[in-house]
mmCIF file of C-alpha atoms in Angstrom:
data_model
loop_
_atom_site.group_PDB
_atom_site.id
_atom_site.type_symbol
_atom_site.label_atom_id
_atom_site.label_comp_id
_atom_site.label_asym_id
_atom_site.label_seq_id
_atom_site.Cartn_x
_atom_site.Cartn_y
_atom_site.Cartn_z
ATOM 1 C CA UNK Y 1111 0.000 0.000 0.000
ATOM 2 C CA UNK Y 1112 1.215 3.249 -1.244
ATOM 3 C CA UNK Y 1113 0.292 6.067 1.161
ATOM 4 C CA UNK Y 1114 -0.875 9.690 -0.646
ATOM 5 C CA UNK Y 1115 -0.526 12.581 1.368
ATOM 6 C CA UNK Y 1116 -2.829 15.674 -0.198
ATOM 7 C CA UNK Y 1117 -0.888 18.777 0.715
ATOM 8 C CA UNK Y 1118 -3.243 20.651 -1.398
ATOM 9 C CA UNK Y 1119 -5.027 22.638 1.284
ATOM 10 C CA UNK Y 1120 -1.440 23.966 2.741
ATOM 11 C CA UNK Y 1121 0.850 23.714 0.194
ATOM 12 C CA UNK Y 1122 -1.614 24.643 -3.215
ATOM 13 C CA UNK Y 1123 -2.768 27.476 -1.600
ATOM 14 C CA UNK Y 1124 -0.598 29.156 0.193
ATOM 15 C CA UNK Y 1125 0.864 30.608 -3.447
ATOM 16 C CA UNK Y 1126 -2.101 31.486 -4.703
ATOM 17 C CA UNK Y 1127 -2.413 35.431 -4.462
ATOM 18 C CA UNK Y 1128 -6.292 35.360 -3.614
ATOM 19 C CA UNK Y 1129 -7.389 33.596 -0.658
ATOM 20 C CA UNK Y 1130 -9.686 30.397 -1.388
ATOM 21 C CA UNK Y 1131 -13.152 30.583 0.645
ATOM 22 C CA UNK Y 1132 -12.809 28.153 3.783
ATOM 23 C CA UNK Y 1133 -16.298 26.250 2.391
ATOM 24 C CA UNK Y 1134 -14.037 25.582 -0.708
ATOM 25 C CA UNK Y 1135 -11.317 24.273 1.632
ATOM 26 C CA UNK Y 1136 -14.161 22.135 3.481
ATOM 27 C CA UNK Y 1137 -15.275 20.324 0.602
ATOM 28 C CA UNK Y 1138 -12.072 19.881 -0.898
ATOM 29 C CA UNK Y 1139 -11.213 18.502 2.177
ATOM 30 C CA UNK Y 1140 -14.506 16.056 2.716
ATOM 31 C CA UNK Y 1141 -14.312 15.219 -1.067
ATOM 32 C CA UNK Y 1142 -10.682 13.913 -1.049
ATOM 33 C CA UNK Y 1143 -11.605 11.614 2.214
ATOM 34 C CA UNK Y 1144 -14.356 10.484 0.878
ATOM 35 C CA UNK Y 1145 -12.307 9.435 -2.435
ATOM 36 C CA UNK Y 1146 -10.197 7.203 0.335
ATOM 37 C CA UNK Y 1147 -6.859 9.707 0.387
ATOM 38 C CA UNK Y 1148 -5.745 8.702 3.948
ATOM 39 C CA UNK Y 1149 -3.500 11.896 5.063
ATOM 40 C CA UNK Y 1150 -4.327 15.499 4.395
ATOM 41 C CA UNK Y 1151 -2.490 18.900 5.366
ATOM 42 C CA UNK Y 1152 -4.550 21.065 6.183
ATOM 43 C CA UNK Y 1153 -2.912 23.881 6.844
ATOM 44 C CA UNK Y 1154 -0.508 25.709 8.782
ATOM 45 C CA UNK Y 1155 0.245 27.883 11.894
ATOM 46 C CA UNK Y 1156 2.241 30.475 10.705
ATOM 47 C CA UNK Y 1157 2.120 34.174 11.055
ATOM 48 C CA UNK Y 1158 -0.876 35.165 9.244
ATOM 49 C CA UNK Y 1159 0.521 38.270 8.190
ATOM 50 C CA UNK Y 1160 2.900 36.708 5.623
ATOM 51 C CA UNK Y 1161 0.629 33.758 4.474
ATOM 52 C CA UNK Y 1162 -2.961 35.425 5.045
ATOM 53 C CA UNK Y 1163 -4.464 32.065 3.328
ATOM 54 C CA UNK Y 1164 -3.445 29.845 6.268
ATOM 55 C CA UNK Y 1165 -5.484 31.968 8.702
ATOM 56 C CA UNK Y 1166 -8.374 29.719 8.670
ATOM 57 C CA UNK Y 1167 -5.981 26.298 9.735
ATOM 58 C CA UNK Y 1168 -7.817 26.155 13.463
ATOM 59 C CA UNK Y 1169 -11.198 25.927 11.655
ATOM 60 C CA UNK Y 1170 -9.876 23.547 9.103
ATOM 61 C CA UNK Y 1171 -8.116 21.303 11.776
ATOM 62 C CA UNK Y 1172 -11.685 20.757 13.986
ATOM 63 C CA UNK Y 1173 -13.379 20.408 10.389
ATOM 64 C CA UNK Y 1174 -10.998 17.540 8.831
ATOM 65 C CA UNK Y 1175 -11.331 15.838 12.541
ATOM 66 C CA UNK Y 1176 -14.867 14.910 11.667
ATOM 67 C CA UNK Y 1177 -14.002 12.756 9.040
ATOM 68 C CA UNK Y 1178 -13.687 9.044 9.799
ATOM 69 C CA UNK Y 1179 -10.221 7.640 9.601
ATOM 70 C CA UNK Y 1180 -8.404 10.803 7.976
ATOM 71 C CA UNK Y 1181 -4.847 11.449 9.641
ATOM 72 C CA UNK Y 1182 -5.261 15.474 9.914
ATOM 73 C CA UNK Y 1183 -1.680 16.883 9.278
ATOM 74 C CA UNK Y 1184 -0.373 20.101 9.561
ATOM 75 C CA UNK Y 1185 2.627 22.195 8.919
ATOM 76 C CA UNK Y 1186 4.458 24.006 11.802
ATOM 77 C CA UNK Y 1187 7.286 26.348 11.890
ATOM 78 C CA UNK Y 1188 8.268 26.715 15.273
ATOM 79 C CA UNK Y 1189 7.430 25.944 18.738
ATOM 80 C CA UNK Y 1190 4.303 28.560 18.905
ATOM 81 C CA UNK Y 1191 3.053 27.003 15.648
ATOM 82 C CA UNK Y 1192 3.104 23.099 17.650
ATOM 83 C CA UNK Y 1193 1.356 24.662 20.813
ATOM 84 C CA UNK Y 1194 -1.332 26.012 18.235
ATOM 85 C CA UNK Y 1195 -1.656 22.430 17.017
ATOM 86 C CA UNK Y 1196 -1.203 20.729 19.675
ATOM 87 C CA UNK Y 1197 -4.374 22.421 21.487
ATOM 88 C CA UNK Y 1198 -6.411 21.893 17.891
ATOM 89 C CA UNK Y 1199 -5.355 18.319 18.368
ATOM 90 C CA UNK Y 1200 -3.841 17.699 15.050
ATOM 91 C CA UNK Y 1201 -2.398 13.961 14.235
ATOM 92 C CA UNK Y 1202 0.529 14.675 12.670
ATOM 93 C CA UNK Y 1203 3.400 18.159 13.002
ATOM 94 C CA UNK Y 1204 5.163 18.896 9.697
ATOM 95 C CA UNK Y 1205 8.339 20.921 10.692
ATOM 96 C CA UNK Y 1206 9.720 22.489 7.726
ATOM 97 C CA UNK Y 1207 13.898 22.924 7.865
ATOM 98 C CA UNK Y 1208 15.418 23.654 4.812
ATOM 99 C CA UNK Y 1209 19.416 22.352 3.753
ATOM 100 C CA UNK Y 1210 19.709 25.408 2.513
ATOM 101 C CA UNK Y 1211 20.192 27.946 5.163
ATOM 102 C CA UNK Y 1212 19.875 31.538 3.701
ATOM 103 C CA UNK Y 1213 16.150 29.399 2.365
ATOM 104 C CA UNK Y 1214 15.441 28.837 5.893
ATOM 105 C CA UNK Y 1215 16.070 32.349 6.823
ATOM 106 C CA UNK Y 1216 14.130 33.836 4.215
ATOM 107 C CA UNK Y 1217 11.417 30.753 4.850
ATOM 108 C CA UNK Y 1218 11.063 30.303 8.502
ATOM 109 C CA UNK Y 1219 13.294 33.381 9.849
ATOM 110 C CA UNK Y 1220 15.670 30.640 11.520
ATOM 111 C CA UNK Y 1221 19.520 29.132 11.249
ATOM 112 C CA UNK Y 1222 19.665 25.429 11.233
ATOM 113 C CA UNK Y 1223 20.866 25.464 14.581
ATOM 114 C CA UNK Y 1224 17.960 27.815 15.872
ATOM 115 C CA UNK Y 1225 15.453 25.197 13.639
ATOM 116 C CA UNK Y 1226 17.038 22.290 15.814
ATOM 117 C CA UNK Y 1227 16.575 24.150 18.841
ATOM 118 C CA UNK Y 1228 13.268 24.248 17.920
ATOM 119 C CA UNK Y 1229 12.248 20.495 17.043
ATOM 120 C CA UNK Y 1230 14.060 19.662 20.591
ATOM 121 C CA UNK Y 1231 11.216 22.165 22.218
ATOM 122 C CA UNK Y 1232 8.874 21.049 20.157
ATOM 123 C CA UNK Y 1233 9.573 17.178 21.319
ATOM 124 C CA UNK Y 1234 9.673 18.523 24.716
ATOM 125 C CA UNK Y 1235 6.621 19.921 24.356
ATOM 126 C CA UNK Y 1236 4.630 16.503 22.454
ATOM 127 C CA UNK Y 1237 6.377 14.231 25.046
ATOM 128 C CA UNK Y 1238 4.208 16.125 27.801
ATOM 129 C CA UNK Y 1239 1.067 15.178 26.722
ATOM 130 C CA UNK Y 1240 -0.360 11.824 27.546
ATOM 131 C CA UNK Y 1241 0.712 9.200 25.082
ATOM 132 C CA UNK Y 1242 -2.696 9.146 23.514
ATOM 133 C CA UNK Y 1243 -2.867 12.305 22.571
ATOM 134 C CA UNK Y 1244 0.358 12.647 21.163
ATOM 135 C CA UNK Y 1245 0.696 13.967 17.339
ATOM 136 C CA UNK Y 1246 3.842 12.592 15.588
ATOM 137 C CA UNK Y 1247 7.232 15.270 14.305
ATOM 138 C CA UNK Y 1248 8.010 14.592 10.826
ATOM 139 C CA UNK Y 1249 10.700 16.930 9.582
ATOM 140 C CA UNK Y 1250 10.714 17.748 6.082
ATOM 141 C CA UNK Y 1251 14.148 18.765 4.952
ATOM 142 C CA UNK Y 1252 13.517 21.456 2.073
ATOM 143 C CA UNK Y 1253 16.175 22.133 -0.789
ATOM 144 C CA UNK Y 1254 17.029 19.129 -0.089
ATOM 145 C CA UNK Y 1255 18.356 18.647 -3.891
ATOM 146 C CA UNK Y 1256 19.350 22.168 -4.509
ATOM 147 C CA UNK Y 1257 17.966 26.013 -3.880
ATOM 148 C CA UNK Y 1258 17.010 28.381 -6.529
ATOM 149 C CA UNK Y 1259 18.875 30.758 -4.044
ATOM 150 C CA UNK Y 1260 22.413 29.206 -2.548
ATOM 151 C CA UNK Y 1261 22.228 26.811 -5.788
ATOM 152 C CA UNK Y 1262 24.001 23.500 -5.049
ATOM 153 C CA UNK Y 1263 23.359 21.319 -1.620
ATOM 154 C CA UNK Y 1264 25.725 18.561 -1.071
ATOM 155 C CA UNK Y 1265 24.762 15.504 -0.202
ATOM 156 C CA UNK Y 1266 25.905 15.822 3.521
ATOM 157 C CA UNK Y 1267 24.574 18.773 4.191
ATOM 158 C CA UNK Y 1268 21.469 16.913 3.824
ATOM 159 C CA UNK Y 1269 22.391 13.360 5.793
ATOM 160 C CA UNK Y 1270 24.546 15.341 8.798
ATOM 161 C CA UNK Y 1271 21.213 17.501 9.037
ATOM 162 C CA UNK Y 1272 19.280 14.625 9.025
ATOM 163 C CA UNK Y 1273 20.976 13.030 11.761
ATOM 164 C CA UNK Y 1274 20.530 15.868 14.093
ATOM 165 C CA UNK Y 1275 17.259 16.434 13.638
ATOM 166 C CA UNK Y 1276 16.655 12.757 14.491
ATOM 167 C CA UNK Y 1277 18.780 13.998 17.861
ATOM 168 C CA UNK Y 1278 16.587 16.707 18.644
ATOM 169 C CA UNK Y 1279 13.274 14.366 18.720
ATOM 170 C CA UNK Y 1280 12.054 13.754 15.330
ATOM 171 C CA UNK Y 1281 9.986 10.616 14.828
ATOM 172 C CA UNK Y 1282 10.933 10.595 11.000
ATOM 173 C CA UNK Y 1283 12.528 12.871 8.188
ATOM 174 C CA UNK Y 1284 11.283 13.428 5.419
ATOM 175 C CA UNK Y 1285 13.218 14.939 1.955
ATOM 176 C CA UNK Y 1286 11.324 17.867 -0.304
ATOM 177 C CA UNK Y 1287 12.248 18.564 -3.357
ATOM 178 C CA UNK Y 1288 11.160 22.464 -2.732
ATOM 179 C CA UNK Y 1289 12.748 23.869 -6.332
ATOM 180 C CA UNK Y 1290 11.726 21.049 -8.516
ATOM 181 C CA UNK Y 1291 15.751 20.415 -9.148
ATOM 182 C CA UNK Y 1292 15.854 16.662 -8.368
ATOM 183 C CA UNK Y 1293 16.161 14.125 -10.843
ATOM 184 C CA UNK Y 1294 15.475 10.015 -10.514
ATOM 185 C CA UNK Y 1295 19.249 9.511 -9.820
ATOM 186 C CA UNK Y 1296 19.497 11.922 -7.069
ATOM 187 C CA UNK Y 1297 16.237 10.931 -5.730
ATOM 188 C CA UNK Y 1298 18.140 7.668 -5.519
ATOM 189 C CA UNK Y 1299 21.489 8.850 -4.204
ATOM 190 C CA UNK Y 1300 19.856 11.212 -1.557
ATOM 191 C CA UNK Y 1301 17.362 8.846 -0.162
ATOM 192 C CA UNK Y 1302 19.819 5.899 0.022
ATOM 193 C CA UNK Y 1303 22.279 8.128 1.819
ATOM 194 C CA UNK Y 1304 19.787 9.292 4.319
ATOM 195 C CA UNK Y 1305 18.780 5.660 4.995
ATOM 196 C CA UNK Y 1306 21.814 4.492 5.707
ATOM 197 C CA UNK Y 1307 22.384 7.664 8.011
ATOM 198 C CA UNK Y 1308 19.922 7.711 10.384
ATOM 199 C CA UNK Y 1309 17.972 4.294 9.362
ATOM 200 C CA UNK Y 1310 15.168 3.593 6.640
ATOM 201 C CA UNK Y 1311 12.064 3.008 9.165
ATOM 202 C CA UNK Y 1312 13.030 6.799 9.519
ATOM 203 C CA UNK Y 1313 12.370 7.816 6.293
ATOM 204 C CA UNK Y 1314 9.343 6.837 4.639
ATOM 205 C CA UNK Y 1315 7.762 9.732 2.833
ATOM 206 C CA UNK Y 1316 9.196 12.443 0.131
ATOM 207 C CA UNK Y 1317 7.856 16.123 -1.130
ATOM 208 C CA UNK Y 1318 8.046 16.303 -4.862
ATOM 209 C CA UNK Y 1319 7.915 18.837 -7.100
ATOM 210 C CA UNK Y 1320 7.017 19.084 -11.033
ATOM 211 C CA UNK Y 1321 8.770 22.464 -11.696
ATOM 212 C CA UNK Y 1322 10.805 21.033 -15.104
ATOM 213 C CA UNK Y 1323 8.396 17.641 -15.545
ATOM 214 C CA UNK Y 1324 10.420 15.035 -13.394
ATOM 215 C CA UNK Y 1325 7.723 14.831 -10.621
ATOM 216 C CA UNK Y 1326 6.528 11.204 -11.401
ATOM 217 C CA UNK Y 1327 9.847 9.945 -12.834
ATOM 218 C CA UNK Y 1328 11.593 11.098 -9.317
ATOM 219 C CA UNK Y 1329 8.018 9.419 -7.154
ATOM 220 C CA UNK Y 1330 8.996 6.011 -9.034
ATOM 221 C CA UNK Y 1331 12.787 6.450 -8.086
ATOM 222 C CA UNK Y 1332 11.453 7.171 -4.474
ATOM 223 C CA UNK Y 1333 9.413 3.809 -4.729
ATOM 224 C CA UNK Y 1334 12.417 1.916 -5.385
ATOM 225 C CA UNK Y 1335 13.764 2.848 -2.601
ATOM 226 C CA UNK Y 1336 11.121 2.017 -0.136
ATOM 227 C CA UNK Y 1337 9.561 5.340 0.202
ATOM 228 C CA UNK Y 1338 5.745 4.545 1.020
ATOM 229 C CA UNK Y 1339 4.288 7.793 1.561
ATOM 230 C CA UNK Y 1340 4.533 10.634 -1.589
ATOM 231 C CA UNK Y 1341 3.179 13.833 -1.233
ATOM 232 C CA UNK Y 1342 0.944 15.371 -3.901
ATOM 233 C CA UNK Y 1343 -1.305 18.270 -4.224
ATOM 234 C CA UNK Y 1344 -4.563 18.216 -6.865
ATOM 235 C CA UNK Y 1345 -4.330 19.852 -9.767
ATOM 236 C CA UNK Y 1346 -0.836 19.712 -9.456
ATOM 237 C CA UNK Y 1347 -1.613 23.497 -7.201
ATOM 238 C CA UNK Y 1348 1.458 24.682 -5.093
ATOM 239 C CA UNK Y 1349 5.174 26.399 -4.755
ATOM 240 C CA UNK Y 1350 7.297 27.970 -1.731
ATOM 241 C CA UNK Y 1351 6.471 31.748 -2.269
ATOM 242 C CA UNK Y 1352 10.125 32.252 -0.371
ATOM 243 C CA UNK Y 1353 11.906 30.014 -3.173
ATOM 244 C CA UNK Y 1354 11.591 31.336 -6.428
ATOM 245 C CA UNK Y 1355 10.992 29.485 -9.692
ATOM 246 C CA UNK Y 1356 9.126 26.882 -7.578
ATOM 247 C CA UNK Y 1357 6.177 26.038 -9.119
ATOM 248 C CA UNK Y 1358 3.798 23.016 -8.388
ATOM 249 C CA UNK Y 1359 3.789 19.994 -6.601
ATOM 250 C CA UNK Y 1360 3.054 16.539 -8.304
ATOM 251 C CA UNK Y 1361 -0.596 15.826 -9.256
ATOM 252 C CA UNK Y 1362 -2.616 14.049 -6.735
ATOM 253 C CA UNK Y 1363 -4.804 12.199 -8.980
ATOM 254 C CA UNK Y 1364 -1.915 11.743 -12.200
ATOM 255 C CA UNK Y 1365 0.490 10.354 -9.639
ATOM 256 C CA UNK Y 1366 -2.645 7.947 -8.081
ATOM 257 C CA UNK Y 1367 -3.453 6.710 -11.472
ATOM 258 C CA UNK Y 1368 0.241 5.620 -12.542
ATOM 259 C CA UNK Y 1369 0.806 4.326 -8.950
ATOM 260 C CA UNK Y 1370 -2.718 2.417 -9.399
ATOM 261 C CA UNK Y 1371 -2.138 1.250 -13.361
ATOM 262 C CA UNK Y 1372 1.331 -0.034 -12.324
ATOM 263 C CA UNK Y 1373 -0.475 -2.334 -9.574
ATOM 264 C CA UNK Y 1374 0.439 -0.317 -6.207
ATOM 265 C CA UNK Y 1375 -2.805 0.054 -4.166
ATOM 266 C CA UNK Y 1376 -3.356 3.117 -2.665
ATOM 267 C CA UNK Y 1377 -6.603 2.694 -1.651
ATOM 268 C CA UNK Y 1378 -8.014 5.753 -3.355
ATOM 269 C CA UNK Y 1379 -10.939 6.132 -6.031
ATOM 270 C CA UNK Y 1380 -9.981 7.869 -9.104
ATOM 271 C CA UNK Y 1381 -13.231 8.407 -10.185
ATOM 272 C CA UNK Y 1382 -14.187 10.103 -7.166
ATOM 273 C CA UNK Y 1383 -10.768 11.887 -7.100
ATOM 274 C CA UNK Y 1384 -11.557 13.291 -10.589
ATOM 275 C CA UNK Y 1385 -14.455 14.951 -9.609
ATOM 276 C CA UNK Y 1386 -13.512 16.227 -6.658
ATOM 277 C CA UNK Y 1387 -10.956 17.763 -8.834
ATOM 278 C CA UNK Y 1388 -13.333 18.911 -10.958
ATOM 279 C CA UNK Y 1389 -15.177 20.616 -8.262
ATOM 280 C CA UNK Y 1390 -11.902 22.263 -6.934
ATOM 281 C CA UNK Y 1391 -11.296 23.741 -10.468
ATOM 282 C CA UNK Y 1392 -14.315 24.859 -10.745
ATOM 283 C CA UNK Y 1393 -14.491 26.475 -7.355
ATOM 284 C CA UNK Y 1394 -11.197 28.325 -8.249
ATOM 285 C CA UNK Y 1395 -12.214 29.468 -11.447
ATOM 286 C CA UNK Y 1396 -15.063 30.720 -10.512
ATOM 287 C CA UNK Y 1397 -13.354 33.421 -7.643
ATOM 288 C CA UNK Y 1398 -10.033 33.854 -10.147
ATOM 289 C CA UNK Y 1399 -10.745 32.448 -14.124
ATOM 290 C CA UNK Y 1400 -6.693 32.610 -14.942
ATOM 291 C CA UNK Y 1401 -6.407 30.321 -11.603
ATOM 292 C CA UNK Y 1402 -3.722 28.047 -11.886
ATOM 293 C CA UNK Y 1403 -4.950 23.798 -11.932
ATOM 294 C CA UNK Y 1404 -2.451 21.262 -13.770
ATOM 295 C CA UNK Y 1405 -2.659 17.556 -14.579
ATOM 296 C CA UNK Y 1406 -3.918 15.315 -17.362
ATOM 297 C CA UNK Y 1407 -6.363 12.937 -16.487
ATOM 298 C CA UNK Y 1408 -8.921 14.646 -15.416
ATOM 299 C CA UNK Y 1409 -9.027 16.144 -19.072
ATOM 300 C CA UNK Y 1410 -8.405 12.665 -20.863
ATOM 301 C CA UNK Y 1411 -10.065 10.531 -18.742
ATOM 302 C CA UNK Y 1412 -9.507 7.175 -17.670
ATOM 303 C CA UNK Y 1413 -8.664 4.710 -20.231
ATOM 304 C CA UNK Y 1414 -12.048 1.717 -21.329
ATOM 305 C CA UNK Y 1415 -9.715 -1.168 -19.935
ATOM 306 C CA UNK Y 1416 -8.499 0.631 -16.508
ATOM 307 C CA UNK Y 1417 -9.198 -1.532 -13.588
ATOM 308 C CA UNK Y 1418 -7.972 -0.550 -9.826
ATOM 309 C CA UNK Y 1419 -5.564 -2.954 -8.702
ATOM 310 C CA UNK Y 1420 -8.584 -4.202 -5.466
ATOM 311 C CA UNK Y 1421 -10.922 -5.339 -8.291
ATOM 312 C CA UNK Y 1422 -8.494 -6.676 -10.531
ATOM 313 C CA UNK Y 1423 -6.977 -9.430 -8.131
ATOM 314 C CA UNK Y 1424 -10.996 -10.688 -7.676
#
């Protein structure tokens, strides 16, 4: 089983330069769980005076609770971000640390060593809470494979950072592909190296983008790795606003139909999917008609012989 994780509702629209209706965000959000995507990011808790979009993520956190067996995730910057989601009760704390350090300081106003000062406080603060009601820390490590700013990361920038933020209390890492420069080999070379740095159970998901068309080609490479969980955004919405040139994440429902054709089961509906993508698009459209949604299947359909992977082993 191949786990999708929408980042759509953080991710997608936090580049958009209108801000998307919260009942938009609510039925994007109900649609996709009802189409069977297990994992959805909400949000974030950031200051709302840079990213005015995310300054409905409290309201989005209590809404995407309601839905039976969703994981609710959501994307914190610092320790006052995980208080915010702790007390909303969110399952799962994205902290966002970039390899590139003049990225970080123009992302999250931090140095890496301020960044792992604050995943050690923000462990400090989870482990207080009573082991029930305890969200998990994934770090994603931005720029991972290069920065449209500092150009270049080296490899161990990325596995000694890795390391120490497995020090400072992270249950896993993740690696993000924040300026769409990866290709399949480094996907390879860069996951590998991280495996073997701080262990593979601690590194099951990547953040890819499609920025120069490698998005799928570098999600396969991930798979044959051992990566389980890919990140994806529908209609292909999304882009750091701090790194520029970075344009869109993979598309949700392209990347579930080649995952799905090629026999992984993620456990999603792609007809479902489709039309909640068609509702999205529409819903976007309608409040900005130039507004930007990417992807090809929903506009050529699925092929007369497709057959998810469930039904064809019956």
């Amino acid at each position: 089983m191949i786990t999708i994780s929408e980042v759509g509702p953080r991710d997608g629209v936090q580049s958009l330069d209108f801000i998307v209706d919260i009942e938009v965000k609510k039925r994007w959000i109900t649609a996709e769980a009802a189409a069977g995507v297990p994992e959805i990011e909400v949000g974030s808790f950031v200051n709302y005076k840079r990213l005015p979009q995310m300054q409905d993520t409290t309201a989005l956190v209590k809404h995407a609770l309601t839905l039976p067996g969703l994981a609710v995730a959501v994307l914190v910057p610092n320790l006052r971000g995980a208080q915010a989601a702790v007390e909303a009760r969110a399952h799962k704390l994205s902290i966002p640390v970039s390899a590139s350090e003049t990225h970080s300081l123009r992302n999250v106003n931090r140095s890496h060593a301020q960044m792992i000062d604050e995943v050690a406080a923000i462990r400090a603060l989870v482990d207080d809470l009573p082991t029930e009601a305890r969200p998990s820390i994934e770090v994603g490590i931005a720029t991972a494979f290069g920065c449209t700013i500092e150009g270049h990361v080296p490899q161990s920038t990325v596995t000694d950072l890795a390391e120490r933020l497995m020090e400072a209390g992270a249950d896993e890492v993740g690696l993000s592909d924040t300026t769409g420069y990866a290709d399949p080999k480094m996907i390879r070379d860069r996951v590998r190296a991280v495996q073997t740095a701080i262990g593979a159970r601690h590194i099951t998901g990547v953040h890819l983008h499609n920025t120069r068309g490698l998005g799928l080609a570098n999600a396969l490479a991930a798979l044959e790795c051992g990566i389980t969980t890919l990140d994806a955004s529908l209609g292909g919405l999304g882009g750091c606003p701090f790194a520029p040139g970075a344009s869109g994440n993979i598309v949700t429902e392209d990347l579930v139909y080649m995952l799905e054709a090629m026999g992984h089961s993620t456990g999603i509906d792609l007809p479902s999917l489709i039309a909640a993508r068609k509702d999205l698009a529409e819903a976007l459209t309608a409040a900005r008609s130039d507004a930007p949604v990417y992807g090809f299947l929903a506009d050529a359909g699925l092929p007369l012989h497709y057959t998810p992977p469930e039904r064809a082993a019956q």
